[in-house]
Amino acid sequence: VVSDGLESQTKTKQAVETLKKLGLAEELQRIIDSKKVRAGKGKMRNRRYTMRRGPLVVYNEDNGIVRAMRNIPGVETACVTRLNLLKVAPGGTLGRFVIWTEGAFKKLGEMYGTLKSGAPMKKGYHLPRAQMENADIARIINSSEIQSVLRPKLEAPKKFALKQNALRNLSVMEKLNPAFAEARAARKAAPASGKRKAREAASKEHNK
């Protein structure tokens, strides 16, 4: 927060000196060095250069501050009664460096009021109050007051093995009948029986 004298500055040279006195010399140089040619077709569409955002100066009355700040790279101005979210938090990213004049900062109280009193400039407006006084959810859940009234933890339901057909699944058949593997191997190794030979002969006789 700076004094209201900043609002009456009309020269860019004065504004740059004021910003440097506030310790922004390195920040202003960083913005100037960040100027690069845009990648893509935006170069041909009046968007040739890209540059990082600098500090935002919020004022109450424009007595020349907009004219003084408009030619400083990266520095933007905004009236406190017409604050733009895209300027306060570009790209939805919080943490922009904002310089408030004293009059603008005092006017916030008139515009939005406090939690105890309403806003003088807005009829029927009250600041939104937080639904929870303590936002530490883990501490609330693990507290003795909450844990004492909770129901006990449910046990997982018992899982039963899937029933499989032993006539199709050889491993299941071997568990039911340990001699199945030996009998099966013996059937494969044994020569063809007489019934099979008779059946083949009868088939050849029928197909003549």
PDB file of C-alpha atoms in Angstrom, residues 50-148:
ATOM      1  CA  THR A  50       4.679 -12.425 -25.706  1.00  0.00           C
ATOM      2  CA  MET A  51       5.686 -10.946 -22.367  1.00  0.00           C
ATOM      3  CA  ARG A  52       5.357 -11.860 -18.691  1.00  0.00           C
ATOM      4  CA  ARG A  53       2.860  -9.979 -16.522  1.00  0.00           C
ATOM      5  CA  GLY A  54       4.176  -7.375 -14.105  1.00  0.00           C
ATOM      6  CA  PRO A  55       2.709  -5.615 -11.066  1.00  0.00           C
ATOM      7  CA  LEU A  56      -0.881  -4.358 -11.012  1.00  0.00           C
ATOM      8  CA  VAL A  57      -1.474  -0.844  -9.659  1.00  0.00           C
ATOM      9  CA  VAL A  58      -4.939  -0.361  -8.136  1.00  0.00           C
ATOM     10  CA  TYR A  59      -6.049   3.253  -7.730  1.00  0.00           C
ATOM     11  CA  ASN A  60      -9.111   5.093  -6.429  1.00  0.00           C
ATOM     12  CA  GLU A  61      -9.124   8.225  -8.627  1.00  0.00           C
ATOM     13  CA  ASP A  62      -7.329   8.660 -11.935  1.00  0.00           C
ATOM     14  CA  ASN A  63      -5.428  11.936 -11.652  1.00  0.00           C
ATOM     15  CA  GLY A  64      -2.902  10.920 -14.307  1.00  0.00           C
ATOM     16  CA  ILE A  65      -1.747   7.527 -13.014  1.00  0.00           C
ATOM     17  CA  VAL A  66      -3.155   5.606 -16.002  1.00  0.00           C
ATOM     18  CA  ARG A  67      -1.270   7.810 -18.456  1.00  0.00           C
ATOM     19  CA  ALA A  68       1.930   7.509 -16.432  1.00  0.00           C
ATOM     20  CA  MET A  69       1.813   3.708 -16.155  1.00  0.00           C
ATOM     21  CA  ARG A  70       0.500   2.733 -19.584  1.00  0.00           C
ATOM     22  CA  ASN A  71       3.888   2.724 -21.339  1.00  0.00           C
ATOM     23  CA  ILE A  72       5.792   0.668 -18.739  1.00  0.00           C
ATOM     24  CA  PRO A  73       6.200  -2.933 -19.998  1.00  0.00           C
ATOM     25  CA  GLY A  74       4.147  -5.450 -18.009  1.00  0.00           C
ATOM     26  CA  VAL A  75       2.633  -2.892 -15.590  1.00  0.00           C
ATOM     27  CA  GLU A  76      -1.165  -2.602 -15.621  1.00  0.00           C
ATOM     28  CA  THR A  77      -3.608  -0.327 -13.798  1.00  0.00           C
ATOM     29  CA  ALA A  78      -7.117  -0.965 -12.498  1.00  0.00           C
ATOM     30  CA  CYS A  79      -9.708   1.135 -10.702  1.00  0.00           C
ATOM     31  CA  VAL A  80     -10.783  -0.295  -7.357  1.00  0.00           C
ATOM     32  CA  THR A  81     -14.473   0.013  -8.294  1.00  0.00           C
ATOM     33  CA  ARG A  82     -13.929  -1.939 -11.537  1.00  0.00           C
ATOM     34  CA  LEU A  83     -11.535  -4.722 -10.534  1.00  0.00           C
ATOM     35  CA  ASN A  84     -11.131  -7.392 -13.193  1.00  0.00           C
ATOM     36  CA  LEU A  85     -10.454 -10.957 -12.126  1.00  0.00           C
ATOM     37  CA  LEU A  86      -8.397 -11.579 -15.277  1.00  0.00           C
ATOM     38  CA  LYS A  87      -6.047  -8.800 -14.172  1.00  0.00           C
ATOM     39  CA  VAL A  88      -5.903  -9.717 -10.477  1.00  0.00           C
ATOM     40  CA  ALA A  89      -5.297 -13.418 -11.236  1.00  0.00           C
ATOM     41  CA  PRO A  90      -4.206 -13.859 -14.900  1.00  0.00           C
ATOM     42  CA  GLY A  91      -4.968 -17.323 -16.199  1.00  0.00           C
ATOM     43  CA  GLY A  92      -6.647 -18.225 -12.902  1.00  0.00           C
ATOM     44  CA  THR A  93      -3.261 -18.225 -11.126  1.00  0.00           C
ATOM     45  CA  LEU A  94      -3.227 -16.500  -7.744  1.00  0.00           C
ATOM     46  CA  GLY A  95      -0.274 -14.504  -6.465  1.00  0.00           C
ATOM     47  CA  ARG A  96       0.085 -11.456  -8.709  1.00  0.00           C
ATOM     48  CA  PHE A  97       1.994  -8.557  -7.173  1.00  0.00           C
ATOM     49  CA  VAL A  98      -0.612  -5.818  -6.547  1.00  0.00           C
ATOM     50  CA  ILE A  99       0.227  -2.247  -5.494  1.00  0.00           C
ATOM     51  CA  TRP A 100      -2.686  -0.499  -3.733  1.00  0.00           C
ATOM     52  CA  THR A 101      -2.990   3.221  -3.179  1.00  0.00           C
ATOM     53  CA  GLU A 102      -4.172   4.226   0.270  1.00  0.00           C
ATOM     54  CA  GLY A 103      -7.516   5.530  -0.986  1.00  0.00           C
ATOM     55  CA  ALA A 104      -8.194   2.345  -2.972  1.00  0.00           C
ATOM     56  CA  PHE A 105      -7.448   0.121  -0.002  1.00  0.00           C
ATOM     57  CA  LYS A 106      -9.783   2.115   2.262  1.00  0.00           C
ATOM     58  CA  LYS A 107     -12.539   1.965  -0.338  1.00  0.00           C
ATOM     59  CA  LEU A 108     -12.536  -1.849  -0.186  1.00  0.00           C
ATOM     60  CA  GLY A 109     -14.085  -1.576   3.287  1.00  0.00           C
ATOM     61  CA  GLU A 110     -16.843   0.693   1.959  1.00  0.00           C
ATOM     62  CA  MET A 111     -17.522  -1.627  -0.985  1.00  0.00           C
ATOM     63  CA  TYR A 112     -17.543  -4.982   0.787  1.00  0.00           C
ATOM     64  CA  GLY A 113     -17.826  -4.128   4.491  1.00  0.00           C
ATOM     65  CA  THR A 114     -16.791  -6.543   7.233  1.00  0.00           C
ATOM     66  CA  LEU A 115     -18.195  -9.734   8.681  1.00  0.00           C
ATOM     67  CA  LYS A 116     -19.769  -7.718  11.526  1.00  0.00           C
ATOM     68  CA  SER A 117     -21.275  -4.889   9.468  1.00  0.00           C
ATOM     69  CA  GLY A 118     -22.765  -4.709   5.980  1.00  0.00           C
ATOM     70  CA  ALA A 119     -21.347  -2.885   2.969  1.00  0.00           C
ATOM     71  CA  PRO A 120     -22.281   0.838   2.896  1.00  0.00           C
ATOM     72  CA  MET A 121     -22.061   1.035  -0.909  1.00  0.00           C
ATOM     73  CA  LYS A 122     -24.058  -2.167  -1.578  1.00  0.00           C
ATOM     74  CA  LYS A 123     -27.551  -2.569  -0.210  1.00  0.00           C
ATOM     75  CA  GLY A 124     -28.143  -5.908   1.501  1.00  0.00           C
ATOM     76  CA  TYR A 125     -24.652  -7.249   0.763  1.00  0.00           C
ATOM     77  CA  HIS A 126     -22.695  -9.199   3.365  1.00  0.00           C
ATOM     78  CA  LEU A 127     -19.323 -10.853   3.028  1.00  0.00           C
ATOM     79  CA  PRO A 128     -19.699 -14.629   2.587  1.00  0.00           C
ATOM     80  CA  ARG A 129     -18.891 -16.367   5.841  1.00  0.00           C
ATOM     81  CA  ALA A 130     -16.962 -19.640   5.885  1.00  0.00           C
ATOM     82  CA  GLN A 131     -19.155 -22.672   6.559  1.00  0.00           C
ATOM     83  CA  MET A 132     -16.500 -24.245   8.771  1.00  0.00           C
ATOM     84  CA  GLU A 133     -14.484 -22.495  11.450  1.00  0.00           C
ATOM     85  CA  ASN A 134     -11.913 -25.284  11.482  1.00  0.00           C
ATOM     86  CA  ALA A 135     -10.962 -26.516   8.009  1.00  0.00           C
ATOM     87  CA  ASP A 136      -8.694 -29.332   9.279  1.00  0.00           C
ATOM     88  CA  ILE A 137     -10.929 -32.239   8.210  1.00  0.00           C
ATOM     89  CA  ALA A 138      -8.477 -34.967   9.267  1.00  0.00           C
ATOM     90  CA  ARG A 139      -8.253 -33.577  12.790  1.00  0.00           C
ATOM     91  CA  ILE A 140     -12.050 -33.372  13.069  1.00  0.00           C
ATOM     92  CA  ILE A 141     -12.610 -36.931  11.857  1.00  0.00           C
ATOM     93  CA  ASN A 142      -9.940 -38.390  14.151  1.00  0.00           C
ATOM     94  CA  SER A 143     -11.149 -36.481  17.211  1.00  0.00           C
ATOM     95  CA  SER A 144     -12.511 -38.495  20.144  1.00  0.00           C
ATOM     96  CA  GLU A 145     -15.936 -36.794  19.893  1.00  0.00           C
ATOM     97  CA  ILE A 146     -16.492 -38.037  16.339  1.00  0.00           C
ATOM     98  CA  GLN A 147     -14.880 -41.461  16.779  1.00  0.00           C
ATOM     99  CA  SER A 148     -16.994 -42.239  19.863  1.00  0.00           C
TER     100      SER A 148
END
